[in-house]
Amino acid sequence: MTYSEIRTFFRDYIEGSHPIPLKEYLEKASFSYDEATGKVTHDSNPDSKQIALRKAWINQ
């Protein structure tokens, strides 16, 4: 891996037993995640950084 952050992510969430912080990561792309229901909704007015993440992550 080229970035230490990627290695840390794999160590903690893939190899380890930490749950992936979906709520935190989805909020970065202007999505809301309800942990109780598992429902994901999107903000209809994302900023430019959030739009860039959406395009990179899901080509939206």
Short mmCIF file of N, CA, C and O in Angstrom, two decimals:
data_model
loop_
_atom_site.label_atom_id
_atom_site.label_comp_id
_atom_site.label_asym_id
_atom_site.label_seq_id
_atom_site.Cartn_x
_atom_site.Cartn_y
_atom_site.Cartn_z
N MET A 1 0.83 -1.17 0.00
CA MET A 1 0.00 0.00 0.00
C MET A 1 0.89 1.25 0.00
O MET A 1 1.93 1.26 0.61
N THR A 2 0.40 2.28 -0.63
CA THR A 2 1.22 3.47 -0.77
C THR A 2 1.02 4.50 0.33
O THR A 2 1.91 5.27 0.60
N TYR A 3 -0.12 4.53 0.97
CA TYR A 3 -0.38 5.50 2.02
C TYR A 3 -0.54 4.80 3.36
O TYR A 3 -1.20 3.76 3.45
N SER A 4 0.02 5.38 4.39
CA SER A 4 -0.09 4.76 5.72
C SER A 4 -1.54 4.71 6.18
O SER A 4 -1.93 3.79 6.90
N GLU A 5 -2.36 5.68 5.75
CA GLU A 5 -3.77 5.68 6.14
C GLU A 5 -4.50 4.45 5.60
O GLU A 5 -5.37 3.90 6.25
N ILE A 6 -4.12 4.03 4.40
CA ILE A 6 -4.74 2.84 3.81
C ILE A 6 -4.36 1.61 4.61
O ILE A 6 -5.20 0.76 4.91
N ARG A 7 -3.10 1.52 4.98
CA ARG A 7 -2.65 0.38 5.79
C ARG A 7 -3.38 0.36 7.13
O ARG A 7 -3.81 -0.69 7.59
N THR A 8 -3.52 1.52 7.74
CA THR A 8 -4.23 1.61 9.02
C THR A 8 -5.68 1.17 8.86
O THR A 8 -6.21 0.42 9.69
N PHE A 9 -6.33 1.61 7.78
CA PHE A 9 -7.71 1.22 7.52
C PHE A 9 -7.82 -0.30 7.41
O PHE A 9 -8.68 -0.93 8.03
N PHE A 10 -6.95 -0.91 6.61
CA PHE A 10 -6.98 -2.36 6.45
C PHE A 10 -6.71 -3.08 7.76
O PHE A 10 -7.39 -4.05 8.09
N ARG A 11 -5.74 -2.59 8.51
CA ARG A 11 -5.42 -3.23 9.78
C ARG A 11 -6.60 -3.18 10.74
O ARG A 11 -6.95 -4.18 11.37
N ASP A 12 -7.22 -2.02 10.85
CA ASP A 12 -8.30 -1.85 11.82
C ASP A 12 -9.62 -2.47 11.39
O ASP A 12 -10.30 -3.12 12.18
N TYR A 13 -10.00 -2.26 10.13
CA TYR A 13 -11.36 -2.63 9.70
C TYR A 13 -11.45 -3.90 8.87
O TYR A 13 -12.48 -4.55 8.87
N ILE A 14 -10.42 -4.25 8.16
CA ILE A 14 -10.48 -5.45 7.33
C ILE A 14 -9.88 -6.64 8.08
O ILE A 14 -10.51 -7.68 8.23
N GLU A 15 -8.65 -6.46 8.55
CA GLU A 15 -7.99 -7.53 9.29
C GLU A 15 -8.47 -7.59 10.74
O GLU A 15 -8.53 -8.67 11.33
N GLY A 16 -8.78 -6.44 11.29
CA GLY A 16 -9.17 -6.35 12.70
C GLY A 16 -10.66 -6.54 12.89
O GLY A 16 -11.39 -6.95 11.99
N SER A 17 -11.10 -6.17 14.06
CA SER A 17 -12.50 -6.41 14.41
C SER A 17 -13.30 -5.13 14.59
O SER A 17 -14.46 -5.18 15.01
N HIS A 18 -12.72 -3.99 14.22
CA HIS A 18 -13.46 -2.74 14.35
C HIS A 18 -14.52 -2.66 13.26
O HIS A 18 -14.25 -2.99 12.10
N PRO A 19 -15.72 -2.19 13.60
CA PRO A 19 -16.72 -2.00 12.55
C PRO A 19 -16.34 -0.78 11.70
O PRO A 19 -15.82 0.20 12.22
N ILE A 20 -16.60 -0.84 10.42
CA ILE A 20 -16.30 0.28 9.54
C ILE A 20 -17.22 1.44 9.93
O ILE A 20 -18.44 1.25 10.05
N PRO A 21 -16.67 2.64 10.12
CA PRO A 21 -17.49 3.79 10.53
C PRO A 21 -18.27 4.36 9.34
O PRO A 21 -17.96 5.43 8.81
N LEU A 22 -19.29 3.63 8.93
CA LEU A 22 -20.05 4.02 7.74
C LEU A 22 -20.64 5.41 7.86
O LEU A 22 -20.59 6.19 6.90
N LYS A 23 -21.21 5.73 9.01
CA LYS A 23 -21.83 7.04 9.20
C LYS A 23 -20.82 8.15 8.92
O LYS A 23 -21.11 9.09 8.17
N GLU A 24 -19.64 8.05 9.48
CA GLU A 24 -18.59 9.06 9.31
C GLU A 24 -18.18 9.19 7.84
O GLU A 24 -18.08 10.29 7.30
N TYR A 25 -17.94 8.06 7.19
CA TYR A 25 -17.47 8.11 5.80
C TYR A 25 -18.57 8.59 4.85
O TYR A 25 -18.30 9.35 3.93
N LEU A 26 -19.79 8.15 5.07
CA LEU A 26 -20.87 8.57 4.18
C LEU A 26 -21.18 10.06 4.32
O LEU A 26 -21.52 10.72 3.33
N GLU A 27 -21.04 10.61 5.52
CA GLU A 27 -21.26 12.03 5.72
C GLU A 27 -20.28 12.87 4.91
O GLU A 27 -20.61 13.97 4.47
N LYS A 28 -19.09 12.36 4.68
CA LYS A 28 -18.09 13.08 3.88
C LYS A 28 -18.57 13.30 2.45
O LYS A 28 -18.16 14.23 1.78
N ALA A 29 -19.45 12.41 1.96
CA ALA A 29 -19.99 12.52 0.61
C ALA A 29 -21.44 12.99 0.63
O ALA A 29 -22.17 12.82 -0.34
N SER A 30 -21.85 13.60 1.75
CA SER A 30 -23.19 14.18 1.90
C SER A 30 -24.30 13.13 1.89
O SER A 30 -25.37 13.34 1.33
N PHE A 31 -24.04 12.00 2.52
CA PHE A 31 -25.06 10.98 2.72
C PHE A 31 -25.29 10.84 4.22
O PHE A 31 -24.37 11.02 5.02
N SER A 32 -26.50 10.52 4.60
CA SER A 32 -26.82 10.24 5.99
C SER A 32 -27.04 8.75 6.13
O SER A 32 -27.65 8.12 5.26
N TYR A 33 -26.58 8.20 7.24
CA TYR A 33 -26.72 6.77 7.49
C TYR A 33 -27.38 6.57 8.84
O TYR A 33 -26.88 7.04 9.86
N ASP A 34 -28.51 5.90 8.85
CA ASP A 34 -29.20 5.57 10.09
C ASP A 34 -28.75 4.18 10.52
O ASP A 34 -29.09 3.18 9.88
N GLU A 35 -27.95 4.14 11.57
CA GLU A 35 -27.38 2.86 12.02
C GLU A 35 -28.44 1.88 12.49
O GLU A 35 -28.27 0.67 12.35
N ALA A 36 -29.55 2.38 13.01
CA ALA A 36 -30.60 1.51 13.51
C ALA A 36 -31.32 0.77 12.39
O ALA A 36 -31.65 -0.40 12.51
N THR A 37 -31.55 1.47 11.27
CA THR A 37 -32.31 0.87 10.18
C THR A 37 -31.44 0.44 9.01
O THR A 37 -31.88 -0.33 8.15
N GLY A 38 -30.21 0.97 8.95
CA GLY A 38 -29.33 0.69 7.82
C GLY A 38 -29.68 1.51 6.59
O GLY A 38 -29.14 1.31 5.51
N LYS A 39 -30.57 2.50 6.75
CA LYS A 39 -31.02 3.31 5.63
C LYS A 39 -30.03 4.43 5.33
O LYS A 39 -29.55 5.11 6.23
N VAL A 40 -29.74 4.61 4.03
CA VAL A 40 -28.86 5.68 3.57
C VAL A 40 -29.70 6.66 2.76
O VAL A 40 -30.45 6.26 1.87
N THR A 41 -29.58 7.93 3.08
CA THR A 41 -30.25 8.98 2.31
C THR A 41 -29.19 10.00 1.89
O THR A 41 -28.11 10.06 2.47
N HIS A 42 -29.50 10.78 0.88
CA HIS A 42 -28.52 11.76 0.42
C HIS A 42 -29.03 13.17 0.60
O HIS A 42 -30.23 13.43 0.57
N ASP A 43 -28.10 14.07 0.79
CA ASP A 43 -28.38 15.49 0.88
C ASP A 43 -28.56 16.01 -0.54
O ASP A 43 -27.74 15.73 -1.42
N SER A 44 -29.60 16.77 -0.77
CA SER A 44 -29.85 17.26 -2.12
C SER A 44 -29.01 18.49 -2.47
O SER A 44 -29.06 18.97 -3.60
N ASN A 45 -28.22 18.98 -1.53
CA ASN A 45 -27.41 20.16 -1.78
C ASN A 45 -25.97 19.96 -1.30
O ASN A 45 -25.50 20.69 -0.42
N PRO A 46 -25.23 19.01 -1.87
CA PRO A 46 -23.86 18.77 -1.44
C PRO A 46 -22.92 19.89 -1.89
O PRO A 46 -23.17 20.55 -2.90
N ASP A 47 -21.84 20.09 -1.12
CA ASP A 47 -20.85 21.08 -1.54
C ASP A 47 -19.90 20.45 -2.57
O ASP A 47 -20.00 19.27 -2.90
N SER A 48 -18.97 21.24 -3.07
CA SER A 48 -18.10 20.77 -4.15
C SER A 48 -17.20 19.60 -3.72
O SER A 48 -16.95 18.69 -4.51
N LYS A 49 -16.74 19.60 -2.48
CA LYS A 49 -15.91 18.48 -1.99
C LYS A 49 -16.74 17.21 -1.91
O LYS A 49 -16.27 16.13 -2.24
N GLN A 50 -17.97 17.33 -1.45
CA GLN A 50 -18.84 16.16 -1.35
C GLN A 50 -19.19 15.62 -2.74
O GLN A 50 -19.23 14.41 -2.95
N ILE A 51 -19.40 16.50 -3.69
CA ILE A 51 -19.68 16.07 -5.07
C ILE A 51 -18.47 15.33 -5.63
O ILE A 51 -18.61 14.29 -6.26
N ALA A 52 -17.27 15.84 -5.37
CA ALA A 52 -16.06 15.18 -5.85
C ALA A 52 -15.93 13.78 -5.25
O ALA A 52 -15.56 12.83 -5.96
N LEU A 53 -16.24 13.63 -3.97
CA LEU A 53 -16.18 12.30 -3.35
C LEU A 53 -17.23 11.37 -3.95
O LEU A 53 -16.95 10.20 -4.20
N ARG A 54 -18.42 11.87 -4.17
CA ARG A 54 -19.46 11.04 -4.79
C ARG A 54 -19.01 10.53 -6.16
O ARG A 54 -19.20 9.37 -6.49
N LYS A 55 -18.41 11.41 -6.93
CA LYS A 55 -17.93 11.01 -8.26
C LYS A 55 -16.83 9.97 -8.14
O LYS A 55 -16.80 9.00 -8.90
N ALA A 56 -15.93 10.16 -7.20
CA ALA A 56 -14.81 9.21 -7.04
C ALA A 56 -15.29 7.87 -6.50
O ALA A 56 -14.81 6.82 -6.92
N TRP A 57 -16.22 7.89 -5.56
CA TRP A 57 -16.64 6.66 -4.90
C TRP A 57 -17.68 5.89 -5.69
O TRP A 57 -17.63 4.67 -5.76
N ILE A 58 -18.66 6.61 -6.23
CA ILE A 58 -19.79 5.90 -6.88
C ILE A 58 -20.14 6.46 -8.25
O ILE A 58 -21.19 6.15 -8.78
N ASN A 59 -19.27 7.31 -8.80
CA ASN A 59 -19.49 7.88 -10.12
C ASN A 59 -20.85 8.57 -10.23
O ASN A 59 -21.54 8.44 -11.23
N GLN A 60 -21.24 9.28 -9.18
CA GLN A 60 -22.54 9.97 -9.17
C GLN A 60 -22.32 11.47 -9.21
O GLN A 60 -21.52 12.02 -8.53
#
